[in-house]
Every structure is written in structure tokens, then in C-alpha cells.
């Protein structure tokens, strides 16, 4: 992608960017549509149920039908809701989820922007989503929405700290926050080996950042009806659901780049297989893990959620930074 944009004439650069962005959006919509389908299918198989099997062959059009139903629903708004913020909240939740993909290198040649601080860009921009969530909870003028929004804000901010700390070890090993350079530094060994502690912390914190099981307390239907988006319907509700799965796409992409070698093969002898194939295989493994966790794990209590972030994940992430620094110093002969 970057090579394509460099070859394009200056007057057509904007056109190529727009075309590429539309293509990426189409890929994302396809991913979201069938990630939902496969999630329902996988969970159904694990729980000895059939799953979607009526709409279209093998139920492949079930999610399409569900999306059409959402788009055709009436767009309701509570009478005493804050109209401007109620309308803005879904956009604030979704826009950062799509924008972070601009710096993701899917292969050596497919990338929108090769930033020297690509990792920092992702972390900074993804934090904006919490504003959309808490805005939705407050603007709805509903106590359950407000509690869900506050829960989500506390959860996302708390788990963002160990999430960021867990990748400091990779930055120390690589000496860069450029995502392409991080991948290239894994040609000998993937970061999941020397940074296994950081990997475990990152996986757990990412699960909480995505509000996925077992950390889906902001949407807990048993006590909050549906959390911060309980008053949303139609396409506005669809935007919240879309942002959740787009963030799953982004987080899976980031984990593949940081810990699993990106587009690099598992062994040099298999380098004849295209890099995009390796990337998709590693990415799909993370997505399957998401479905597996949702099918098997119960939701934890909110007090356990917060204690786990500050009393367990954060100390472990700090220990990983210290251990990495000691190992690097020992290897360089400065210790």
C-alpha cells in the first residue's frame, strides 16, 4: 500500500488514500459480519448447540439479516437525553477504532503510514474511545447507562496502564516504537518467547480493554440491562457493536505484530508462503481465542476486576520491565 501511494502522482495521492481507506473499510465490514457468524457458530459447537443455520446456506447470511434489521429499526432517543452528545457518542466510539489501523503494517508492502511512533499512535488514539462510551452513558439520562459508562471508563483506564507497561519490554528489546521495525527485529525469534510475561499481561489487559468476556461488566445484562448503550437503537447501536469488533480486529493485528512476528514465517524454510497468509493465520488464532474465552469463562465481579488490574497485572508488568532491563544490561556487559 505504501509503495502504491509513493508511485502515485502528487495530484492523485488523495484519491489513492481515499480508495485504499474504502477498501480497508470494506475488509473490516466483511470481517465484522463473519466474525459475528463464526463466534456464534464456534460457541454453539462448544456448548453443543447448532448455531445459525437458517438464513442463507449454512446460515452464512444470518449476520447480514441481523444488520439489515438494525438499520431498519426506528432511531429512538430519550426525551430528556442530551441530543448533541447522544448523537456524537457512537462516532467517538467508532472513529478511533478505524483510525488506529492507519499505522498497521499487514505485510512489508501493505501499510498506510509508516510512523516512527506507530505504537504510541495506537495507544494514544485508542484511548479516545473511552470518551465515547462515557459520553453515551451520561447523555442517555438513564441511571443504568451512566453506571455502565462509569464502569467502562474505570475499567478501560485501569487496564490501559498494564497494557502499555507490557509492551515496554518490546520497546527496550527493539529500541524503536516503529511497528515495521518491531516485526523485522523478530526474524530470529518472535517476541512471544523473550517477552512471554509481557504477552500474558497484554492478552489479559487487551481482553478488558475490549470489554470482552470475562471482563464484560459494562454491558452486564443481569444488573445493567445493557450498560452504556441501553438507550440506543438502530444504526447508532450498530455503531457501538461495530466499534467493538473493529477494535478486536485492531487488537489482533497489534498482537500479531508485537509478539507473533507479523508477516514473518514460523521457519525460514517456509518463506515461500506469502507474508499476508502468515499474518492472517496468526491473526485468526487470536480471534478464535476470543470466541473460546466467551464460550467457557464466567463474568467476574467488579471488585475483582479492579483489584486484578492494580494488584496483579500492574506489578507483573513492572517486573517484566525490570527483568528485561536486567537481561539487556547483562548481555551488553554493563551489569
GROMACS .gro file of C-alpha atoms in nm:
model
  335
    1UNK     CA    1   0.000   0.000   0.000
    2UNK     CA    2   0.274   0.243   0.095
    3UNK     CA    3   0.462   0.153  -0.223
    4UNK     CA    4   0.147   0.215  -0.425
    5UNK     CA    5   0.098   0.558  -0.268
    6UNK     CA    6   0.461   0.651  -0.332
    7UNK     CA    7   0.427   0.565  -0.701
    8UNK     CA    8   0.107   0.765  -0.743
    9UNK     CA    9   0.137   1.117  -0.889
   10UNK     CA   10   0.113   1.402  -0.639
   11UNK     CA   11  -0.225   1.518  -0.773
   12UNK     CA   12  -0.369   1.171  -0.723
   13UNK     CA   13  -0.235   1.095  -0.375
   14UNK     CA   14  -0.559   1.197  -0.206
   15UNK     CA   15  -0.758   0.979  -0.445
   16UNK     CA   16  -0.538   0.676  -0.371
   17UNK     CA   17  -0.568   0.731   0.003
   18UNK     CA   18  -0.947   0.752  -0.019
   19UNK     CA   19  -0.961   0.442  -0.239
   20UNK     CA   20  -0.737   0.248  -0.001
   21UNK     CA   21  -0.940   0.362   0.301
   22UNK     CA   22  -1.264   0.250   0.134
   23UNK     CA   23  -1.103  -0.086   0.054
   24UNK     CA   24  -0.994  -0.127   0.418
   25UNK     CA   25  -1.343  -0.032   0.538
   26UNK     CA   26  -1.490  -0.300   0.308
   27UNK     CA   27  -1.248  -0.558   0.451
   28UNK     CA   28  -1.344  -0.451   0.805
   29UNK     CA   29  -1.716  -0.478   0.736
   30UNK     CA   30  -1.663  -0.824   0.589
   31UNK     CA   31  -1.457  -0.926   0.892
   32UNK     CA   32  -1.718  -0.796   1.139
   33UNK     CA   33  -2.001  -0.967   0.952
   34UNK     CA   34  -1.843  -1.310   0.953
   35UNK     CA   35  -1.659  -1.276   1.286
   36UNK     CA   36  -2.003  -1.248   1.446
   37UNK     CA   37  -2.122  -1.550   1.245
   38UNK     CA   38  -1.822  -1.766   1.338
   39UNK     CA   39  -1.842  -1.653   1.700
   40UNK     CA   40  -2.199  -1.778   1.723
   41UNK     CA   41  -2.108  -2.098   1.540
   42UNK     CA   42  -1.798  -2.173   1.748
   43UNK     CA   43  -1.978  -2.104   2.076
   44UNK     CA   44  -2.266  -2.319   1.956
   45UNK     CA   45  -2.033  -2.614   1.882
   46UNK     CA   46  -1.855  -2.576   2.216
   47UNK     CA   47  -2.186  -2.569   2.404
   48UNK     CA   48  -2.341  -2.850   2.199
   49UNK     CA   49  -2.578  -2.619   2.011
   50UNK     CA   50  -2.629  -2.577   1.637
   51UNK     CA   51  -2.589  -2.202   1.598
   52UNK     CA   52  -2.715  -2.002   1.295
   53UNK     CA   53  -2.828  -2.238   1.019
   54UNK     CA   54  -3.142  -2.091   0.863
   55UNK     CA   55  -3.071  -1.765   0.676
   56UNK     CA   56  -2.868  -1.849   0.366
   57UNK     CA   57  -2.659  -2.164   0.307
   58UNK     CA   58  -2.524  -2.290   0.642
   59UNK     CA   59  -2.663  -1.971   0.799
   60UNK     CA   60  -2.398  -1.753   0.629
   61UNK     CA   61  -2.643  -1.467   0.577
   62UNK     CA   62  -2.769  -1.460   0.937
   63UNK     CA   63  -2.549  -1.164   1.036
   64UNK     CA   64  -2.645  -0.979   0.716
   65UNK     CA   65  -3.010  -1.022   0.812
   66UNK     CA   66  -2.940  -0.901   1.167
   67UNK     CA   67  -2.762  -0.589   1.037
   68UNK     CA   68  -3.049  -0.512   0.798
   69UNK     CA   69  -3.292  -0.548   1.088
   70UNK     CA   70  -3.087  -0.299   1.293
   71UNK     CA   71  -3.068  -0.048   1.008
   72UNK     CA   72  -3.444  -0.065   0.956
   73UNK     CA   73  -3.527  -0.010   1.324
   74UNK     CA   74  -3.656   0.328   1.439
   75UNK     CA   75  -3.385   0.563   1.562
   76UNK     CA   76  -3.520   0.649   1.907
   77UNK     CA   77  -3.381   0.899   2.156
   78UNK     CA   78  -3.494   0.951   2.518
   79UNK     CA   79  -3.695   1.268   2.565
   80UNK     CA   80  -3.458   1.419   2.825
   81UNK     CA   81  -3.132   1.298   2.668
   82UNK     CA   82  -2.863   1.544   2.561
   83UNK     CA   83  -2.931   1.544   2.186
   84UNK     CA   84  -2.586   1.658   2.065
   85UNK     CA   85  -2.382   1.427   2.290
   86UNK     CA   86  -2.623   1.136   2.238
   87UNK     CA   87  -2.563   1.166   1.863
   88UNK     CA   88  -2.187   1.221   1.894
   89UNK     CA   89  -2.110   0.930   2.130
   90UNK     CA   90  -2.126   0.643   1.873
   91UNK     CA   91  -1.897   0.839   1.641
   92UNK     CA   92  -1.646   0.898   1.924
   93UNK     CA   93  -1.652   0.526   1.998
   94UNK     CA   94  -1.604   0.409   1.639
   95UNK     CA   95  -1.376   0.667   1.472
   96UNK     CA   96  -1.061   0.589   1.679
   97UNK     CA   97  -1.114   0.215   1.625
   98UNK     CA   98  -1.087   0.270   1.249
   99UNK     CA   99  -0.816   0.538   1.262
  100UNK     CA  100  -0.563   0.325   1.455
  101UNK     CA  101  -0.541   0.088   1.158
  102UNK     CA  102  -0.361   0.358   0.958
  103UNK     CA  103  -0.024   0.261   1.108
  104UNK     CA  104  -0.065  -0.117   1.096
  105UNK     CA  105   0.181  -0.295   0.862
  106UNK     CA  106  -0.001  -0.606   0.738
  107UNK     CA  107   0.293  -0.702   0.516
  108UNK     CA  108   0.615  -0.537   0.401
  109UNK     CA  109   0.420  -0.351   0.130
  110UNK     CA  110   0.069  -0.310   0.274
  111UNK     CA  111   0.058  -0.015   0.515
  112UNK     CA  112  -0.098   0.330   0.510
  113UNK     CA  113   0.150   0.528   0.719
  114UNK     CA  114   0.492   0.418   0.843
  115UNK     CA  115   0.520   0.630   1.159
  116UNK     CA  116   0.829   0.619   1.377
  117UNK     CA  117   0.599   0.620   1.680
  118UNK     CA  118   0.332   0.388   1.541
  119UNK     CA  119   0.293   0.202   1.871
  120UNK     CA  120   0.246   0.528   2.062
  121UNK     CA  121  -0.004   0.644   1.799
  122UNK     CA  122  -0.216   0.331   1.854
  123UNK     CA  123  -0.209   0.363   2.234
  124UNK     CA  124  -0.291   0.736   2.231
  125UNK     CA  125  -0.572   0.719   1.976
  126UNK     CA  126  -0.742   0.410   2.116
  127UNK     CA  127  -0.780   0.592   2.449
  128UNK     CA  128  -1.030   0.830   2.288
  129UNK     CA  129  -1.292   0.556   2.269
  130UNK     CA  130  -1.349   0.576   2.646
  131UNK     CA  131  -1.480   0.930   2.589
  132UNK     CA  132  -1.745   0.794   2.351
  133UNK     CA  133  -1.850   0.529   2.599
  134UNK     CA  134  -1.881   0.759   2.900
  135UNK     CA  135  -2.050   1.025   2.685
  136UNK     CA  136  -2.310   0.769   2.576
  137UNK     CA  137  -2.374   0.670   2.936
  138UNK     CA  138  -2.417   1.029   3.057
  139UNK     CA  139  -2.609   1.168   2.757
  140UNK     CA  140  -2.873   0.893   2.771
  141UNK     CA  141  -3.012   1.031   3.101
  142UNK     CA  142  -3.052   0.676   3.229
  143UNK     CA  143  -2.903   0.553   3.557
  144UNK     CA  144  -2.815   0.211   3.414
  145UNK     CA  145  -2.643   0.374   3.117
  146UNK     CA  146  -2.449   0.605   3.348
  147UNK     CA  147  -2.333   0.320   3.571
  148UNK     CA  148  -2.229   0.122   3.262
  149UNK     CA  149  -2.039   0.422   3.125
  150UNK     CA  150  -1.858   0.481   3.456
  151UNK     CA  151  -1.774   0.113   3.487
  152UNK     CA  152  -1.634   0.110   3.137
  153UNK     CA  153  -1.429   0.426   3.192
  154UNK     CA  154  -1.279   0.288   3.514
  155UNK     CA  155  -1.211  -0.048   3.352
  156UNK     CA  156  -1.054   0.084   3.032
  157UNK     CA  157  -0.834   0.338   3.209
  158UNK     CA  158  -0.725   0.086   3.474
  159UNK     CA  159  -0.631  -0.187   3.226
  160UNK     CA  160  -0.469   0.055   2.982
  161UNK     CA  161  -0.187   0.105   3.235
  162UNK     CA  162  -0.068  -0.261   3.244
  163UNK     CA  163  -0.140  -0.285   2.870
  164UNK     CA  164   0.108  -0.006   2.798
  165UNK     CA  165   0.357  -0.135   3.055
  166UNK     CA  166   0.353  -0.482   2.899
  167UNK     CA  167   0.491  -0.354   2.566
  168UNK     CA  168   0.773  -0.150   2.721
  169UNK     CA  169   0.985  -0.465   2.723
  170UNK     CA  170   0.944  -0.494   2.345
  171UNK     CA  171   1.045  -0.130   2.300
  172UNK     CA  172   1.355  -0.196   2.514
  173UNK     CA  173   1.448  -0.504   2.308
  174UNK     CA  174   1.383  -0.340   1.971
  175UNK     CA  175   1.494   0.013   2.051
  176UNK     CA  176   1.204   0.150   1.847
  177UNK     CA  177   0.830   0.217   1.852
  178UNK     CA  178   0.804   0.174   1.476
  179UNK     CA  179   0.579  -0.127   1.414
  180UNK     CA  180   0.762  -0.231   1.096
  181UNK     CA  181   1.098  -0.232   1.279
  182UNK     CA  182   0.945  -0.433   1.564
  183UNK     CA  183   0.841  -0.701   1.315
  184UNK     CA  184   1.182  -0.703   1.141
  185UNK     CA  185   1.354  -0.747   1.480
  186UNK     CA  186   1.171  -1.081   1.521
  187UNK     CA  187   1.337  -1.260   1.228
  188UNK     CA  188   1.543  -1.479   1.463
  189UNK     CA  189   1.287  -1.532   1.738
  190UNK     CA  190   0.934  -1.398   1.791
  191UNK     CA  191   0.884  -1.167   2.088
  192UNK     CA  192   0.642  -1.412   2.248
  193UNK     CA  193   0.947  -1.613   2.362
  194UNK     CA  194   1.164  -1.350   2.538
  195UNK     CA  195   0.857  -1.146   2.634
  196UNK     CA  196   0.621  -1.424   2.739
  197UNK     CA  197   0.532  -1.247   3.067
  198UNK     CA  198   0.454  -0.929   2.875
  199UNK     CA  199   0.248  -1.134   2.628
  200UNK     CA  200   0.030  -1.283   2.902
  201UNK     CA  201  -0.025  -0.940   3.062
  202UNK     CA  202  -0.106  -0.789   2.721
  203UNK     CA  203  -0.360  -1.061   2.634
  204UNK     CA  204  -0.545  -1.021   2.965
  205UNK     CA  205  -0.539  -0.640   2.959
  206UNK     CA  206  -0.650  -0.637   2.594
  207UNK     CA  207  -0.947  -0.856   2.687
  208UNK     CA  208  -1.053  -0.599   2.945
  209UNK     CA  209  -0.990  -0.309   2.705
  210UNK     CA  210  -1.226  -0.472   2.455
  211UNK     CA  211  -1.495  -0.527   2.724
  212UNK     CA  212  -1.500  -0.893   2.629
  213UNK     CA  213  -1.573  -1.196   2.849
  214UNK     CA  214  -1.487  -1.234   3.135
  215UNK     CA  215  -1.447  -0.854   3.161
  216UNK     CA  216  -1.779  -0.753   3.002
  217UNK     CA  217  -1.915  -0.582   3.314
  218UNK     CA  218  -2.006  -0.251   3.142
  219UNK     CA  219  -2.269  -0.440   2.940
  220UNK     CA  220  -2.379  -0.676   3.217
  221UNK     CA  221  -2.739  -0.760   3.126
  222UNK     CA  222  -2.813  -0.917   3.465
  223UNK     CA  223  -2.778  -0.588   3.655
  224UNK     CA  224  -2.743  -0.307   3.397
  225UNK     CA  225  -2.985  -0.426   3.125
  226UNK     CA  226  -2.725  -0.350   2.854
  227UNK     CA  227  -2.496  -0.089   3.008
  228UNK     CA  228  -2.395   0.235   2.842
  229UNK     CA  229  -2.582   0.170   2.515
  230UNK     CA  230  -2.914   0.056   2.664
  231UNK     CA  231  -3.097   0.360   2.520
  232UNK     CA  232  -2.950   0.321   2.170
  233UNK     CA  233  -3.129   0.153   1.884
  234UNK     CA  234  -3.094   0.106   1.512
  235UNK     CA  235  -2.778   0.217   1.337
  236UNK     CA  236  -2.642   0.402   1.643
  237UNK     CA  237  -2.645   0.077   1.842
  238UNK     CA  238  -2.488  -0.092   1.538
  239UNK     CA  239  -2.200   0.158   1.552
  240UNK     CA  240  -2.119   0.056   1.910
  241UNK     CA  241  -2.119  -0.310   1.811
  242UNK     CA  242  -1.913  -0.228   1.504
  243UNK     CA  243  -1.652  -0.045   1.713
  244UNK     CA  244  -1.618  -0.346   1.945
  245UNK     CA  245  -1.539  -0.584   1.659
  246UNK     CA  246  -1.319  -0.333   1.476
  247UNK     CA  247  -1.116  -0.299   1.795
  248UNK     CA  248  -1.093  -0.678   1.806
  249UNK     CA  249  -0.951  -0.656   1.453
  250UNK     CA  250  -0.707  -0.385   1.561
  251UNK     CA  251  -0.600  -0.563   1.879
  252UNK     CA  252  -0.549  -0.891   1.694
  253UNK     CA  253  -0.339  -0.707   1.437
  254UNK     CA  254  -0.132  -0.539   1.710
  255UNK     CA  255  -0.069  -0.866   1.897
  256UNK     CA  256   0.036  -1.033   1.571
  257UNK     CA  257   0.284  -0.752   1.504
  258UNK     CA  258   0.423  -0.717   1.856
  259UNK     CA  259   0.450  -1.077   1.970
  260UNK     CA  260   0.394  -1.319   1.679
  261UNK     CA  261   0.633  -1.186   1.415
  262UNK     CA  262   0.375  -1.017   1.194
  263UNK     CA  263   0.411  -1.148   0.839
  264UNK     CA  264   0.729  -1.346   0.913
  265UNK     CA  265   0.711  -1.727   0.867
  266UNK     CA  266   0.743  -1.968   1.156
  267UNK     CA  267   1.061  -2.106   0.992
  268UNK     CA  268   1.281  -1.963   0.714
  269UNK     CA  269   1.219  -2.279   0.507
  270UNK     CA  270   0.852  -2.174   0.479
  271UNK     CA  271   0.929  -1.826   0.349
  272UNK     CA  272   0.783  -1.919   0.009
  273UNK     CA  273   0.436  -1.879   0.165
  274UNK     CA  274   0.320  -1.516   0.118
  275UNK     CA  275   0.353  -1.292   0.424
  276UNK     CA  276  -0.014  -1.198   0.419
  277UNK     CA  277  -0.104  -1.567   0.463
  278UNK     CA  278   0.112  -1.592   0.775
  279UNK     CA  279  -0.039  -1.271   0.907
  280UNK     CA  280  -0.395  -1.395   0.857
  281UNK     CA  281  -0.319  -1.731   1.023
  282UNK     CA  282  -0.172  -1.568   1.335
  283UNK     CA  283  -0.448  -1.309   1.347
  284UNK     CA  284  -0.715  -1.580   1.314
  285UNK     CA  285  -0.562  -1.768   1.608
  286UNK     CA  286  -0.617  -1.464   1.833
  287UNK     CA  287  -0.975  -1.417   1.708
  288UNK     CA  288  -1.051  -1.784   1.781
  289UNK     CA  289  -0.913  -1.733   2.133
  290UNK     CA  290  -1.169  -1.455   2.182
  291UNK     CA  291  -1.454  -1.690   2.089
  292UNK     CA  292  -1.315  -1.969   2.307
  293UNK     CA  293  -1.297  -1.744   2.614
  294UNK     CA  294  -1.652  -1.622   2.565
  295UNK     CA  295  -1.780  -1.979   2.542
  296UNK     CA  296  -1.607  -2.102   2.857
  297UNK     CA  297  -1.546  -1.824   3.112
  298UNK     CA  298  -1.799  -1.665   3.352
  299UNK     CA  299  -1.816  -1.292   3.420
  300UNK     CA  300  -1.617  -1.176   3.723
  301UNK     CA  301  -1.731  -0.928   3.989
  302UNK     CA  302  -1.649  -0.560   3.952
  303UNK     CA  303  -1.436  -0.550   4.268
  304UNK     CA  304  -1.235  -0.849   4.143
  305UNK     CA  305  -1.194  -0.671   3.810
  306UNK     CA  306  -1.033  -0.359   3.956
  307UNK     CA  307  -0.822  -0.545   4.212
  308UNK     CA  308  -0.682  -0.773   3.944
  309UNK     CA  309  -0.568  -0.476   3.733
  310UNK     CA  310  -0.388  -0.284   4.009
  311UNK     CA  311  -0.274  -0.565   4.241
  312UNK     CA  312  -0.178  -0.834   3.989
  313UNK     CA  313  -0.130  -0.715   3.631
  314UNK     CA  314   0.048  -0.388   3.707
  315UNK     CA  315   0.312  -0.541   3.941
  316UNK     CA  316   0.371  -0.826   3.693
  317UNK     CA  317   0.412  -0.578   3.406
  318UNK     CA  318   0.660  -0.371   3.612
  319UNK     CA  319   0.852  -0.688   3.699
  320UNK     CA  320   0.872  -0.774   3.329
  321UNK     CA  321   1.022  -0.430   3.254
  322UNK     CA  322   1.279  -0.474   3.532
  323UNK     CA  323   1.367  -0.827   3.418
  324UNK     CA  324   1.404  -0.716   3.055
  325UNK     CA  325   1.627  -0.424   3.153
  326UNK     CA  326   1.849  -0.653   3.365
  327UNK     CA  327   1.883  -0.908   3.084
  328UNK     CA  328   1.968  -0.641   2.825
  329UNK     CA  329   2.225  -0.484   3.060
  330UNK     CA  330   2.381  -0.826   3.123
  331UNK     CA  331   2.402  -0.900   2.750
  332UNK     CA  332   2.563  -0.562   2.682
  333UNK     CA  333   2.814  -0.615   2.962
  334UNK     CA  334   2.700  -0.307   3.154
  335UNK     CA  335   2.583  -0.502   3.458
   0.00000   0.00000   0.00000
